PDB file of C-alpha atoms in Angstrom:
ATOM      1  CA  MET A  76      -0.049  -0.176  -0.293  1.00  0.00           C
ATOM      2  CA  GLN A  77       3.338   1.946   0.856  1.00  0.00           C
ATOM      3  CA  ASP A  78       3.539   2.850  -2.823  1.00  0.00           C
ATOM      4  CA  ALA A  79      -0.693   4.381  -3.543  1.00  0.00           C
ATOM      5  CA  LEU A  80       0.782   6.869  -0.984  1.00  0.00           C
ATOM      6  CA  LYS A  81       3.451   7.748  -2.401  1.00  0.00           C
ATOM      7  CA  SER A  82       1.770   7.929  -5.409  1.00  0.00           C
ATOM      8  CA  PRO A  83       1.073  11.818  -7.451  1.00  0.00           C
ATOM      9  CA  GLU A  84      -3.189  10.595  -7.076  1.00  0.00           C
ATOM     10  CA  PRO A  85      -4.550  12.363  -3.475  1.00  0.00           C
ATOM     11  CA  LEU A  86      -5.289   8.424  -2.023  1.00  0.00           C
ATOM     12  CA  ARG A  87      -8.250   9.259   0.220  1.00  0.00           C
ATOM     13  CA  LEU A  88      -7.508   7.666   3.883  1.00  0.00           C
ATOM     14  CA  PHE A  89      -9.068   3.761   3.902  1.00  0.00           C
ATOM     15  CA  PRO A  90      -8.693   0.804   6.186  1.00  0.00           C
ATOM     16  CA  GLU A  91      -5.845  -1.181   6.107  1.00  0.00           C
ATOM     17  CA  LYS A  92      -7.230  -5.103   5.368  1.00  0.00           C
ATOM     18  CA  LEU A  93      -6.405  -7.818   3.851  1.00  0.00           C
ATOM     19  CA  PHE A  94      -8.665  -7.709   0.846  1.00  0.00           C
ATOM     20  CA  TYR A  95     -11.080  -5.050  -0.854  1.00  0.00           C
ATOM     21  CA  LYS A  96     -15.149  -5.240  -2.174  1.00  0.00           C
ATOM     22  CA  ILE A  97     -15.271  -3.341  -5.635  1.00  0.00           C
ATOM     23  CA  GLY A  98     -17.820  -0.594  -4.035  1.00  0.00           C
ATOM     24  CA  GLU A  99     -14.425   0.350  -1.688  1.00  0.00           C
ATOM     25  CA  VAL A 100     -12.237  -0.239  -4.630  1.00  0.00           C
ATOM     26  CA  SER A 101     -14.028   2.715  -6.689  1.00  0.00           C
ATOM     27  CA  ARG A 102     -14.791   4.882  -3.580  1.00  0.00           C
ATOM     28  CA  ILE A 103     -10.485   4.695  -3.171  1.00  0.00           C
ATOM     29  CA  VAL A 104     -10.386   5.260  -5.787  1.00  0.00           C
ATOM     30  CA  GLY A 105     -12.848   7.864  -7.454  1.00  0.00           C
ATOM     31  CA  ILE A 106     -13.997   5.257 -10.279  1.00  0.00           C
ATOM     32  CA  GLU A 107     -17.333   3.922 -11.092  1.00  0.00           C
ATOM     33  CA  SER A 108     -17.876  -0.199 -10.383  1.00  0.00           C
ATOM     34  CA  TYR A 109     -18.300  -0.358 -14.098  1.00  0.00           C
ATOM     35  CA  VAL A 110     -15.586   1.506 -15.033  1.00  0.00           C
ATOM     36  CA  LEU A 111     -13.286  -1.481 -12.991  1.00  0.00           C
ATOM     37  CA  ARG A 112     -15.065  -4.031 -14.150  1.00  0.00           C
ATOM     38  CA  TYR A 113     -14.294  -2.829 -17.212  1.00  0.00           C
ATOM     39  CA  TRP A 114     -10.602  -2.252 -17.070  1.00  0.00           C
ATOM     40  CA  GLU A 115     -10.283  -6.193 -16.728  1.00  0.00           C
ATOM     41  CA  THR A 116     -11.480  -6.541 -19.536  1.00  0.00           C
ATOM     42  CA  GLU A 117      -8.732  -4.434 -21.155  1.00  0.00           C
ATOM     43  CA  PHE A 118      -5.561  -5.154 -19.144  1.00  0.00           C
ATOM     44  CA  PRO A 119      -4.951  -8.535 -18.673  1.00  0.00           C
ATOM     45  CA  PHE A 120      -2.589  -7.792 -16.029  1.00  0.00           C
ATOM     46  CA  LEU A 121      -6.042  -6.726 -13.688  1.00  0.00           C
ATOM     47  CA  THR A 122      -7.129  -9.879 -12.059  1.00  0.00           C
ATOM     48  CA  PRO A 123      -9.171  -9.251  -8.675  1.00  0.00           C
ATOM     49  CA  LYS A 124      -9.225 -12.706  -6.616  1.00  0.00           C
ATOM     50  CA  LYS A 125     -13.216 -14.189  -6.933  1.00  0.00           C
ATOM     51  CA  SER A 126     -14.349 -15.394  -3.546  1.00  0.00           C
ATOM     52  CA  LYS A 127     -17.136 -17.985  -3.401  1.00  0.00           C
ATOM     53  CA  SER A 128     -19.579 -16.108  -3.807  1.00  0.00           C
ATOM     54  CA  GLY A 129     -18.246 -14.276  -6.728  1.00  0.00           C
ATOM     55  CA  GLN A 130     -17.586 -11.479  -5.715  1.00  0.00           C
ATOM     56  CA  ARG A 131     -14.361  -9.324  -6.572  1.00  0.00           C
ATOM     57  CA  ILE A 132     -11.659  -9.054  -4.389  1.00  0.00           C
ATOM     58  CA  TYR A 133      -8.878  -6.470  -4.906  1.00  0.00           C
ATOM     59  CA  THR A 134      -5.657  -6.644  -2.200  1.00  0.00           C
ATOM     60  CA  LYS A 135      -3.772  -3.657  -2.302  1.00  0.00           C
ATOM     61  CA  LYS A 136      -1.432  -4.620  -5.406  1.00  0.00           C
ATOM     62  CA  ASP A 137      -4.282  -4.826  -7.129  1.00  0.00           C
ATOM     63  CA  ILE A 138      -5.294  -0.354  -5.263  1.00  0.00           C
ATOM     64  CA  ASP A 139      -1.433   0.444  -6.727  1.00  0.00           C
ATOM     65  CA  LEU A 140      -2.476  -0.791 -10.419  1.00  0.00           C
ATOM     66  CA  ILE A 141      -5.568   0.816 -10.905  1.00  0.00           C
ATOM     67  CA  LEU A 142      -3.845   4.206  -9.265  1.00  0.00           C
ATOM     68  CA  GLN A 143      -1.292   3.679 -11.915  1.00  0.00           C
ATOM     69  CA  ILE A 144      -3.726   3.426 -14.821  1.00  0.00           C
ATOM     70  CA  LYS A 145      -6.257   5.453 -14.318  1.00  0.00           C
ATOM     71  CA  ARG A 146      -3.255   8.213 -14.089  1.00  0.00           C
ATOM     72  CA  LEU A 147      -1.870   7.198 -17.168  1.00  0.00           C
ATOM     73  CA  LEU A 148      -5.672   7.977 -18.357  1.00  0.00           C
ATOM     74  CA  TYR A 149      -6.271  10.441 -17.786  1.00  0.00           C
ATOM     75  CA  ASP A 150      -3.580  12.914 -16.151  1.00  0.00           C
ATOM     76  CA  GLU A 151      -1.330  11.869 -19.043  1.00  0.00           C
ATOM     77  CA  ARG A 152      -3.942  10.922 -21.748  1.00  0.00           C
ATOM     78  CA  TYR A 153      -2.555   7.254 -23.289  1.00  0.00           C
ATOM     79  CA  THR A 154      -4.625   5.294 -25.036  1.00  0.00           C
ATOM     80  CA  ILE A 155      -6.342   2.144 -23.609  1.00  0.00           C
ATOM     81  CA  ASP A 156      -3.823   0.072 -26.012  1.00  0.00           C
ATOM     82  CA  GLY A 157      -0.766   2.560 -25.013  1.00  0.00           C
ATOM     83  CA  VAL A 158      -1.093   1.479 -21.111  1.00  0.00           C
ATOM     84  CA  ARG A 159      -1.691  -1.538 -21.826  1.00  0.00           C
ATOM     85  CA  ARG A 160       2.024  -1.837 -23.540  1.00  0.00           C
ATOM     86  CA  LYS A 161       3.295   0.466 -20.824  1.00  0.00           C
ATOM     87  CA  LEU A 162       2.290  -1.113 -17.751  1.00  0.00           C
ATOM     88  CA  GLY A 163       1.843  -5.193 -19.828  1.00  0.00           C
ATOM     89  CA  GLY A 164       6.011  -6.189 -19.481  1.00  0.00           C
ATOM     90  CA  ASN A 165       6.903  -3.820 -16.064  1.00  0.00           C
ATOM     91  CA  ILE A 166       3.832  -6.307 -13.739  1.00  0.00           C
ATOM     92  CA  ASN A 167       4.805  -7.757 -11.596  1.00  0.00           C
ATOM     93  CA  HIS A 168       3.450 -11.495 -11.851  1.00  0.00           C
ATOM     94  CA  ALA A 169       4.640 -12.898  -8.331  1.00  0.00           C
ATOM     95  CA  PRO A 170       2.494 -14.885  -6.043  1.00  0.00           C
ATOM     96  CA  GLU A 171       2.728 -11.955  -3.387  1.00  0.00           C
ATOM     97  CA  VAL A 172       0.958  -9.777  -5.709  1.00  0.00           C
ATOM     98  CA  PHE A 173      -2.400 -11.604  -4.909  1.00  0.00           C
ATOM     99  CA  ALA A 174      -4.199 -11.915  -2.098  1.00  0.00           C
ATOM    100  CA  ASP A 175      -3.699 -15.793  -0.577  1.00  0.00           C
ATOM    101  CA  ILE A 176      -7.517 -17.128  -1.407  1.00  0.00           C
ATOM    102  CA  ASN A 177      -7.617 -19.267   1.905  1.00  0.00           C
ATOM    103  CA  LYS A 178      -7.730 -16.462   4.021  1.00  0.00           C
ATOM    104  CA  ILE A 179     -10.089 -14.351   2.174  1.00  0.00           C
ATOM    105  CA  GLU A 180     -12.332 -17.251   2.258  1.00  0.00           C
ATOM    106  CA  LYS A 181     -11.860 -17.673   5.962  1.00  0.00           C
ATOM    107  CA  GLU A 182     -12.356 -14.330   6.523  1.00  0.00           C
ATOM    108  CA  GLU A 183     -15.451 -14.188   4.913  1.00  0.00           C
ATOM    109  CA  MET A 184     -16.269 -16.882   6.211  1.00  0.00           C
ATOM    110  CA  ARG A 185     -15.856 -15.363   9.602  1.00  0.00           C
ATOM    111  CA  GLU A 186     -17.492 -12.595   9.150  1.00  0.00           C
ATOM    112  CA  SER A 187     -20.718 -14.472   7.586  1.00  0.00           C
ATOM    113  CA  SER A 188     -20.880 -16.979  10.766  1.00  0.00           C
ATOM    114  CA  ILE A 189     -20.387 -14.205  13.393  1.00  0.00           C
ATOM    115  CA  ASP A 190     -23.734 -12.484  11.243  1.00  0.00           C
ATOM    116  CA  ALA A 191     -25.428 -15.173  11.364  1.00  0.00           C
ATOM    117  CA  LYS A 192     -25.007 -15.888  15.467  1.00  0.00           C
ATOM    118  CA  VAL A 193     -26.201 -12.256  15.658  1.00  0.00           C
ATOM    119  CA  ILE A 194     -29.589 -13.395  13.884  1.00  0.00           C
ATOM    120  CA  ILE A 195     -29.983 -16.469  15.071  1.00  0.00           C
ATOM    121  CA  SER A 196     -29.374 -15.442  18.744  1.00  0.00           C
ATOM    122  CA  LEU A 197     -32.109 -11.996  17.464  1.00  0.00           C
ATOM    123  CA  VAL A 198     -34.134 -15.017  16.401  1.00  0.00           C
ATOM    124  CA  LYS A 199     -34.034 -16.979  19.650  1.00  0.00           C
ATOM    125  CA  THR A 200     -34.995 -14.199  21.741  1.00  0.00           C
ATOM    126  CA  ARG A 201     -37.811 -13.223  19.531  1.00  0.00           C
ATOM    127  CA  LEU A 202     -39.003 -16.787  19.921  1.00  0.00           C
ATOM    128  CA  ARG A 203     -38.935 -16.590  23.486  1.00  0.00           C
ATOM    129  CA  GLU A 204     -40.356 -13.055  23.665  1.00  0.00           C
ATOM    130  CA  ILE A 205     -43.821 -14.431  21.545  1.00  0.00           C
ATOM    131  CA  LEU A 206     -44.104 -17.371  23.609  1.00  0.00           C
ATOM    132  CA  ARG A 207     -44.408 -15.488  26.889  1.00  0.00           C
ATOM    133  CA  ASN A 208     -46.883 -13.177  25.944  1.00  0.00           C
ATOM    134  CA  ASN A 209     -48.522 -15.861  24.537  1.00  0.00           C
ATOM    135  CA  PHE A 210     -48.653 -19.000  25.930  1.00  0.00           C
ATOM    136  CA  GLY A 211     -47.464 -17.532  29.737  1.00  0.00           C
ATOM    137  CA  ALA A 212     -43.927 -19.710  29.096  1.00  0.00           C
TER     138      ALA A 212
END
């Protein structure tokens, strides 16, 4: 993330997380979600992982790359083909660039299990209230 913070792009402060969903990335970089999805089709090196539910999962490295693409397209007025040529050979496809999908899925499962526990607790409480009110139990 340090690269994004050092970039000439004015970057809004955002929470340090393992991954970011497309809406969060959209707000962080100031680009609409549909543009990010389009860029994925145009730039083969922009490949966010997807969760089991199909949600796009962006890493900090992905955000740095998106900021580079944005700067080249909007500030330096490169064409899409020009950005593809400029960045295509310079992108490091090393494994550390990509998020560990197992960590991401575990975090998603942990979040969803917490949500499920809260919901179950609320439902149980509400059922007890209904039983008390209707049956004096």
